[in-house]
mmCIF file of C-alpha atoms in Angstrom:
data_model
loop_
_atom_site.group_PDB
_atom_site.id
_atom_site.type_symbol
_atom_site.label_atom_id
_atom_site.label_comp_id
_atom_site.label_asym_id
_atom_site.label_seq_id
_atom_site.Cartn_x
_atom_site.Cartn_y
_atom_site.Cartn_z
ATOM 1 C CA MET A 1 112.332 69.597 7.873
ATOM 2 C CA GLN A 2 112.877 73.321 7.440
ATOM 3 C CA VAL A 3 111.759 76.064 9.766
ATOM 4 C CA ALA A 4 108.058 76.889 9.511
ATOM 5 C CA TRP A 5 107.614 80.631 9.294
ATOM 6 C CA GLY A 6 104.306 82.272 10.061
ATOM 7 C CA PRO A 7 102.340 85.128 8.511
ATOM 8 C CA GLY A 8 104.658 87.606 10.187
ATOM 9 C CA GLU A 9 107.411 86.397 7.880
ATOM 10 C CA GLU A 10 105.518 87.752 4.891
ATOM 11 C CA ARG A 11 105.162 91.121 6.571
ATOM 12 C CA GLY A 12 108.894 91.058 7.296
ATOM 13 C CA PHE A 13 109.742 90.398 3.679
ATOM 14 C CA SER A 14 107.405 93.202 2.600
ATOM 15 C CA ALA A 15 109.411 95.571 4.760
ATOM 16 C CA SER A 16 112.566 94.121 3.287
ATOM 17 C CA ARG A 17 111.290 94.666 -0.260
ATOM 18 C CA VAL A 18 110.439 98.271 0.510
ATOM 19 C CA SER A 19 113.940 98.785 1.886
ATOM 20 C CA ALA A 20 115.506 97.105 -1.159
ATOM 21 C CA ALA A 21 113.465 99.295 -3.510
ATOM 22 C CA ALA A 22 114.636 102.429 -1.719
ATOM 23 C CA LEU A 23 118.262 101.301 -1.986
ATOM 24 C CA GLY A 24 117.975 99.979 -5.529
ATOM 25 C CA ALA A 25 119.367 103.117 -7.151
ATOM 26 C CA VAL A 26 122.537 103.069 -5.028
ATOM 27 C CA PRO A 27 125.542 101.245 -6.576
ATOM 28 C CA PRO A 28 126.314 98.032 -4.622
ATOM 29 C CA PRO A 29 129.954 98.981 -3.845
ATOM 30 C CA MET A 30 128.703 102.201 -2.259
ATOM 31 C CA LEU A 31 126.275 100.207 -0.094
ATOM 32 C CA VAL A 32 129.123 98.038 1.204
ATOM 33 C CA LEU A 33 131.426 100.969 1.922
ATOM 34 C CA VAL A 34 128.669 102.908 3.692
ATOM 35 C CA GLY A 35 127.959 99.801 5.766
ATOM 36 C CA VAL A 36 131.645 99.459 6.714
ATOM 37 C CA ILE A 37 131.837 103.129 7.699
ATOM 38 C CA SER A 38 128.615 102.827 9.695
ATOM 39 C CA VAL A 39 129.954 99.848 11.681
ATOM 40 C CA GLN A 40 133.231 101.501 12.607
ATOM 41 C CA VAL A 41 131.847 104.966 13.363
ATOM 42 C CA GLY A 42 129.223 103.233 15.512
ATOM 43 C CA ALA A 43 132.029 101.444 17.349
ATOM 44 C CA ALA A 44 133.777 104.768 17.938
ATOM 45 C CA PHE A 45 130.602 106.242 19.446
ATOM 46 C CA ALA A 46 130.193 103.101 21.552
ATOM 47 C CA LYS A 47 133.715 103.489 22.949
ATOM 48 C CA GLN A 48 132.782 106.940 24.259
ATOM 49 C CA LEU A 49 130.185 105.270 26.490
ATOM 50 C CA PHE A 50 132.615 102.842 28.126
ATOM 51 C CA SER A 51 133.421 105.206 30.995
ATOM 52 C CA VAL A 52 129.709 105.404 31.858
ATOM 53 C CA ALA A 53 128.283 101.954 31.138
ATOM 54 C CA GLY A 54 131.326 99.737 30.602
ATOM 55 C CA ALA A 55 132.187 97.741 27.483
ATOM 56 C CA SER A 56 129.892 94.827 28.411
ATOM 57 C CA GLY A 57 127.002 97.170 29.113
ATOM 58 C CA VAL A 58 127.346 98.931 25.767
ATOM 59 C CA VAL A 59 127.498 95.598 23.913
ATOM 60 C CA THR A 60 124.375 94.472 25.732
ATOM 61 C CA LEU A 61 122.470 97.578 24.666
ATOM 62 C CA ARG A 62 123.663 97.178 21.077
ATOM 63 C CA LEU A 63 122.541 93.545 20.875
ATOM 64 C CA VAL A 64 119.232 94.107 22.673
ATOM 65 C CA PHE A 65 118.193 97.073 20.534
ATOM 66 C CA ALA A 66 119.355 95.387 17.316
ATOM 67 C CA ALA A 67 117.429 92.226 18.228
ATOM 68 C CA LEU A 68 114.257 94.160 19.028
ATOM 69 C CA ILE A 69 114.429 96.031 15.719
ATOM 70 C CA LEU A 70 115.154 92.946 13.604
ATOM 71 C CA LEU A 71 112.499 90.846 15.365
ATOM 72 C CA ALA A 72 109.933 93.631 14.951
ATOM 73 C CA VAL A 73 110.684 93.972 11.239
ATOM 74 C CA PHE A 74 110.942 90.300 10.260
ATOM 75 C CA ARG A 75 108.673 88.746 12.926
ATOM 76 C CA PRO A 76 109.896 85.152 12.559
ATOM 77 C CA ALA A 77 107.856 82.324 13.999
ATOM 78 C CA LEU A 78 109.555 80.399 16.791
ATOM 79 C CA ARG A 79 108.557 76.920 15.612
ATOM 80 C CA MET A 80 111.555 75.009 14.207
ATOM 81 C CA ASP A 81 113.220 71.612 14.363
ATOM 82 C CA TRP A 82 116.029 70.868 16.813
ATOM 83 C CA PRO A 83 118.917 70.873 14.263
ATOM 84 C CA THR A 84 117.861 74.334 13.096
ATOM 85 C CA LEU A 85 117.500 75.536 16.680
ATOM 86 C CA ARG A 86 121.038 74.353 17.455
ATOM 87 C CA VAL A 87 122.411 76.378 14.533
ATOM 88 C CA VAL A 88 120.467 79.474 15.630
ATOM 89 C CA ILE A 89 121.742 79.089 19.215
ATOM 90 C CA GLY A 90 125.321 78.559 18.060
ATOM 91 C CA TYR A 91 125.168 81.529 15.700
ATOM 92 C CA GLY A 92 123.721 83.738 18.427
ATOM 93 C CA ALA A 93 126.386 82.613 20.882
ATOM 94 C CA VAL A 94 129.314 83.426 18.571
ATOM 95 C CA LEU A 95 127.620 86.712 17.632
ATOM 96 C CA ALA A 96 127.443 87.687 21.305
ATOM 97 C CA GLY A 97 130.983 86.439 21.964
ATOM 98 C CA MET A 98 132.393 88.302 18.978
ATOM 99 C CA ASN A 99 130.837 91.591 20.082
ATOM 100 C CA MET A 100 131.711 91.125 23.750
ATOM 101 C CA CYS A 101 135.352 90.354 22.980
ATOM 102 C CA ILE A 102 135.926 93.117 20.434
ATOM 103 C CA TYR A 103 134.392 95.751 22.733
ATOM 104 C CA GLN A 104 136.672 94.569 25.534
ATOM 105 C CA ALA A 105 139.545 95.016 23.074
ATOM 106 C CA PHE A 106 138.303 98.500 22.130
ATOM 107 C CA GLU A 107 138.435 99.419 25.810
ATOM 108 C CA ARG A 108 142.165 98.613 25.954
ATOM 109 C CA ILE A 109 143.702 99.280 22.517
ATOM 110 C CA PRO A 110 142.986 101.641 19.583
ATOM 111 C CA LEU A 111 140.051 100.858 17.320
ATOM 112 C CA GLY A 112 142.200 100.326 14.222
ATOM 113 C CA ALA A 113 144.576 97.952 15.981
ATOM 114 C CA ALA A 114 141.727 95.895 17.482
ATOM 115 C CA VAL A 115 139.858 95.467 14.183
ATOM 116 C CA THR A 116 143.099 94.640 12.348
ATOM 117 C CA ILE A 117 143.864 91.813 14.784
ATOM 118 C CA GLU A 118 140.226 90.657 14.747
ATOM 119 C CA PHE A 119 140.395 90.486 10.959
ATOM 120 C CA LEU A 120 142.725 87.509 11.265
ATOM 121 C CA GLY A 121 139.589 85.427 11.940
ATOM 122 C CA PRO A 122 137.920 85.743 8.526
ATOM 123 C CA LEU A 123 141.313 85.793 6.818
ATOM 124 C CA THR A 124 142.196 82.460 8.439
ATOM 125 C CA VAL A 125 138.899 80.998 7.218
ATOM 126 C CA ALA A 126 139.687 82.217 3.707
ATOM 127 C CA LEU A 127 143.188 80.717 3.747
ATOM 128 C CA PHE A 128 142.450 77.519 5.686
ATOM 129 C CA GLY A 129 142.898 74.384 3.671
ATOM 130 C CA SER A 130 144.417 76.212 0.707
ATOM 131 C CA HIS A 131 147.287 74.513 -1.079
ATOM 132 C CA ARG A 132 148.269 77.481 -3.242
ATOM 133 C CA LYS A 133 151.747 78.891 -2.698
ATOM 134 C CA LEU A 134 150.432 82.424 -3.179
ATOM 135 C CA ASP A 135 148.215 82.081 -0.098
ATOM 136 C CA VAL A 136 151.337 81.512 1.983
ATOM 137 C CA VAL A 137 152.422 85.000 0.924
ATOM 138 C CA TRP A 138 149.117 86.500 2.103
ATOM 139 C CA ALA A 139 149.331 84.643 5.415
ATOM 140 C CA LEU A 140 152.918 85.844 5.997
ATOM 141 C CA LEU A 141 151.942 89.406 5.102
ATOM 142 C CA ALA A 142 149.051 89.342 7.578
ATOM 143 C CA GLY A 143 151.303 87.854 10.248
ATOM 144 C CA THR A 144 153.861 90.592 9.597
ATOM 145 C CA GLY A 145 151.152 93.202 10.095
ATOM 146 C CA VAL A 146 150.112 91.800 13.468
ATOM 147 C CA PHE A 147 153.767 91.446 14.514
ATOM 148 C CA LEU A 148 154.364 95.113 13.687
ATOM 149 C CA LEU A 149 151.295 96.123 15.671
ATOM 150 C CA SER A 150 152.544 94.281 18.733
ATOM 151 C CA ARG A 151 156.164 95.415 18.497
ATOM 152 C CA VAL A 152 155.852 99.148 17.836
ATOM 153 C CA GLU A 153 157.182 101.609 20.390
ATOM 154 C CA GLY A 154 154.977 101.572 23.463
ATOM 155 C CA GLY A 155 153.408 98.294 22.369
ATOM 156 C CA LEU A 156 149.801 97.292 22.891
ATOM 157 C CA ASP A 157 147.994 96.097 25.984
ATOM 158 C CA TRP A 158 148.265 92.307 25.724
ATOM 159 C CA THR A 159 144.886 91.756 27.339
ATOM 160 C CA GLY A 160 143.375 93.901 24.591
ATOM 161 C CA VAL A 161 145.271 91.910 21.968
ATOM 162 C CA ALA A 162 143.985 88.642 23.483
ATOM 163 C CA PHE A 163 140.390 89.912 23.383
ATOM 164 C CA ALA A 164 140.843 90.981 19.747
ATOM 165 C CA LEU A 165 142.180 87.518 18.862
ATOM 166 C CA ALA A 166 139.220 85.917 20.664
ATOM 167 C CA ALA A 167 136.881 88.175 18.685
ATOM 168 C CA GLY A 168 138.601 87.006 15.502
ATOM 169 C CA ALA A 169 138.059 83.373 16.478
ATOM 170 C CA CYS A 170 134.383 84.116 17.097
ATOM 171 C CA TRP A 171 134.213 85.889 13.725
ATOM 172 C CA ALA A 172 135.564 82.742 12.066
ATOM 173 C CA GLY A 173 132.846 80.703 13.799
ATOM 174 C CA TYR A 174 130.290 83.323 12.784
ATOM 175 C CA ILE A 175 131.243 82.838 9.124
ATOM 176 C CA LEU A 176 131.174 79.046 9.275
ATOM 177 C CA LEU A 177 127.862 78.907 11.146
ATOM 178 C CA GLY A 178 126.432 81.602 8.890
ATOM 179 C CA ALA A 179 126.518 79.219 5.937
ATOM 180 C CA LYS A 180 124.544 76.622 7.928
ATOM 181 C CA LEU A 181 122.091 79.258 9.136
ATOM 182 C CA GLY A 182 121.481 80.404 5.567
ATOM 183 C CA SER A 183 120.753 76.843 4.430
ATOM 184 C CA ARG A 184 118.248 76.212 7.235
ATOM 185 C CA THR A 185 116.369 79.508 7.472
ATOM 186 C CA SER A 186 114.825 81.972 5.054
ATOM 187 C CA GLY A 187 115.880 85.528 4.409
ATOM 188 C CA THR A 188 116.975 87.507 7.456
ATOM 189 C CA SER A 189 114.729 85.693 9.908
ATOM 190 C CA GLY A 190 117.485 83.379 11.102
ATOM 191 C CA LEU A 191 119.684 86.399 11.814
ATOM 192 C CA ALA A 192 116.867 88.058 13.776
ATOM 193 C CA LEU A 193 116.378 84.971 15.951
ATOM 194 C CA ALA A 194 120.120 84.530 16.469
ATOM 195 C CA MET A 195 120.453 88.194 17.408
ATOM 196 C CA GLY A 196 117.684 87.692 19.951
ATOM 197 C CA PHE A 197 119.516 84.730 21.484
ATOM 198 C CA GLY A 198 122.770 86.683 21.483
ATOM 199 C CA ALA A 199 121.024 89.475 23.383
ATOM 200 C CA LEU A 200 119.799 86.966 25.987
ATOM 201 C CA VAL A 201 123.390 85.752 26.427
ATOM 202 C CA ALA A 202 124.664 89.317 26.868
ATOM 203 C CA ILE A 203 121.999 90.669 29.244
ATOM 204 C CA PRO A 204 123.223 89.005 32.482
ATOM 205 C CA ILE A 205 126.845 89.946 31.701
ATOM 206 C CA GLY A 206 125.947 93.541 30.971
ATOM 207 C CA ALA A 207 123.675 93.783 33.997
ATOM 208 C CA VAL A 208 126.403 92.559 36.350
ATOM 209 C CA ASP A 209 129.064 94.754 34.768
ATOM 210 C CA SER A 210 127.058 97.974 34.427
ATOM 211 C CA GLY A 211 124.017 97.696 36.682
ATOM 212 C CA PRO A 212 121.738 100.777 36.829
ATOM 213 C CA ALA A 213 123.943 102.655 34.328
ATOM 214 C CA LEU A 214 122.173 100.719 31.562
ATOM 215 C CA LEU A 215 118.946 102.590 32.396
ATOM 216 C CA ASN A 216 120.530 106.039 32.069
ATOM 217 C CA PRO A 217 118.495 107.858 29.359
ATOM 218 C CA THR A 218 121.614 109.177 27.620
ATOM 219 C CA VAL A 219 123.166 105.720 27.607
ATOM 220 C CA LEU A 220 119.966 104.213 26.208
ATOM 221 C CA ILE A 221 119.784 106.778 23.400
ATOM 222 C CA VAL A 222 123.423 106.317 22.396
ATOM 223 C CA GLY A 223 123.002 102.537 22.730
ATOM 224 C CA LEU A 224 120.117 102.674 20.262
ATOM 225 C CA LEU A 225 122.238 104.766 17.895
ATOM 226 C CA VAL A 226 125.085 102.250 18.153
ATOM 227 C CA ALA A 227 122.687 99.370 17.453
ATOM 228 C CA LEU A 228 121.421 101.101 14.333
ATOM 229 C CA MET A 229 124.874 102.090 13.074
ATOM 230 C CA SER A 230 126.747 98.898 13.971
ATOM 231 C CA SER A 231 124.099 96.237 13.348
ATOM 232 C CA VAL A 232 120.825 97.169 11.648
ATOM 233 C CA VAL A 233 122.109 99.568 8.967
ATOM 234 C CA PRO A 234 125.178 97.561 7.854
ATOM 235 C CA TYR A 235 123.314 94.228 7.808
ATOM 236 C CA THR A 236 120.588 95.769 5.646
ATOM 237 C CA LEU A 237 123.062 97.391 3.253
ATOM 238 C CA GLU A 238 125.263 94.294 2.985
ATOM 239 C CA LEU A 239 122.333 91.990 2.238
ATOM 240 C CA GLU A 240 121.109 94.327 -0.506
ATOM 241 C CA ALA A 241 124.627 94.640 -1.942
ATOM 242 C CA LEU A 242 125.135 90.861 -2.005
ATOM 243 C CA ARG A 243 122.013 90.485 -4.135
ATOM 244 C CA ARG A 244 123.574 92.642 -6.843
ATOM 245 C CA MET A 245 127.319 92.018 -6.818
ATOM 246 C CA PRO A 246 129.740 89.051 -6.969
ATOM 247 C CA PRO A 247 130.851 87.701 -3.569
ATOM 248 C CA ARG A 248 134.492 88.210 -4.611
ATOM 249 C CA VAL A 249 133.999 91.978 -5.003
ATOM 250 C CA PHE A 250 132.056 92.104 -1.739
ATOM 251 C CA GLY A 251 134.944 90.409 0.075
ATOM 252 C CA ILE A 252 137.487 92.854 -1.329
ATOM 253 C CA LEU A 253 135.422 95.846 -0.214
ATOM 254 C CA MET A 254 134.939 94.368 3.266
ATOM 255 C CA SER A 255 138.722 94.090 3.532
ATOM 256 C CA THR A 256 138.872 97.854 4.037
ATOM 257 C CA GLU A 257 137.434 97.499 7.579
ATOM 258 C CA PRO A 258 140.749 97.753 9.493
ATOM 259 C CA ALA A 259 141.698 100.974 7.694
ATOM 260 C CA VAL A 260 138.218 102.455 8.151
ATOM 261 C CA ALA A 261 138.326 101.534 11.853
ATOM 262 C CA ALA A 262 141.665 103.336 12.228
ATOM 263 C CA LEU A 263 140.246 106.422 10.524
ATOM 264 C CA ALA A 264 137.119 106.338 12.696
ATOM 265 C CA GLY A 265 139.285 106.090 15.791
ATOM 266 C CA LEU A 266 141.333 109.061 14.590
ATOM 267 C CA VAL A 267 138.411 111.319 13.632
ATOM 268 C CA VAL A 268 135.898 110.475 16.389
ATOM 269 C CA LEU A 269 138.206 109.548 19.277
ATOM 270 C CA GLY A 270 141.457 111.277 18.399
ATOM 271 C CA GLU A 271 143.363 107.966 18.500
ATOM 272 C CA LEU A 272 146.713 108.652 16.861
ATOM 273 C CA LEU A 273 148.562 105.755 15.281
ATOM 274 C CA THR A 274 152.260 105.664 14.474
ATOM 275 C CA GLY A 275 153.593 105.184 10.967
ATOM 276 C CA TRP A 276 154.508 101.590 11.817
ATOM 277 C CA GLN A 277 150.959 100.914 13.017
ATOM 278 C CA TRP A 278 149.517 102.279 9.777
ATOM 279 C CA LEU A 279 151.964 100.071 7.871
ATOM 280 C CA ALA A 280 150.789 97.080 9.933
ATOM 281 C CA ILE A 281 147.146 97.832 9.096
ATOM 282 C CA CYS A 282 148.018 98.167 5.400
ATOM 283 C CA CYS A 283 149.748 94.768 5.500
ATOM 284 C CA VAL A 284 146.589 93.061 6.797
ATOM 285 C CA VAL A 285 144.320 94.936 4.367
ATOM 286 C CA ILE A 286 146.554 94.006 1.400
ATOM 287 C CA ALA A 287 146.711 90.383 2.569
ATOM 288 C CA SER A 288 142.927 90.215 2.807
ATOM 289 C CA VAL A 289 142.362 91.883 -0.565
ATOM 290 C CA GLY A 290 144.989 89.659 -2.168
ATOM 291 C CA SER A 291 143.495 86.509 -0.681
ATOM 292 C CA VAL A 292 140.025 87.327 -1.977
ATOM 293 C CA ALA A 293 141.130 88.689 -5.349
ATOM 294 C CA THR A 294 143.299 85.685 -6.210
ATOM 295 C CA THR A 295 140.856 83.010 -5.066
ATOM 296 C CA ARG A 296 139.961 80.632 -7.857
ATOM 297 C CA ARG A 297 136.822 81.874 -9.587
ATOM 298 C CA THR A 298 133.628 79.865 -8.965
ATOM 299 C CA PRO A 299 130.178 79.988 -10.606
ATOM 300 C CA GLU A 300 128.913 81.949 -7.605
ATOM 301 C CA ASP A 301 131.446 84.664 -8.372
ATOM 302 C CA SER A 302 130.011 85.400 -11.788
ATOM 303 C CA ASP A 303 128.222 88.685 -12.216
ATOM 304 C CA PRO A 304 124.598 88.527 -11.116
ATOM 305 C CA PRO A 305 121.942 88.993 -13.783
ATOM 306 C CA ALA A 306 120.614 92.471 -14.306
ATOM 307 C CA ASN A 307 117.458 93.262 -12.365
#
């Protein structure tokens, strides 16, 4: 039995349709790229708050505000069967874990390096189980990139690297559970519920780590901004883009995230990367683009019909 959604679901989809209509004139690739930039610039702003509220506190604010916004817009009913509830809980848990781990990595290593290492998660999912020789090339290229990141002069904080790897593992789980969530829930309602559960997981951690700093008005305002830039805006743009473009193209555009993260770190935070570190990031980006671009074409990859 599928989840039973209430009247609020219809109101949520009305809001979604209004949003889609407003974005309809924007080319789908531009929506994806704007979403990627929004995520990484939001992360750069979040990092500026770490000295005040701590990484865990900032993640907590991001998840709480994002959950409140998504739940207010989509208003999903809470009545569902146990198998669906388990998927929602699991999805929310990996969502919280992914954000907690990557923000801990941001606190210790540059933004571009952290996102590049984290990107091994989705890349591993894409390559896992493949028997094509070409995919071995992409895997070796990605591994070379991470090796270069860890071996450059000065090196990286290994605790930060470990957190980035953990975030990548959570990202892999996020992708795998996302398919199950999509098959058991409608629209964005499953995401809203999972985000709410993820916020509940994060609140005690953030409260212990940051305490009263979470109630600082400046921290709350920036936390809301981070939630909008790193969660609400990109999710909205990506969902709209996926309705109007092949998944293959979407995956290639998303592969630019490590490079965009490095640029955001440079512009917003002044994080300078060496030439070897930029080469390492390029290796992972090329491996990801190559993996997606050379994947055997499926019916789902065909161009969507014109609206």
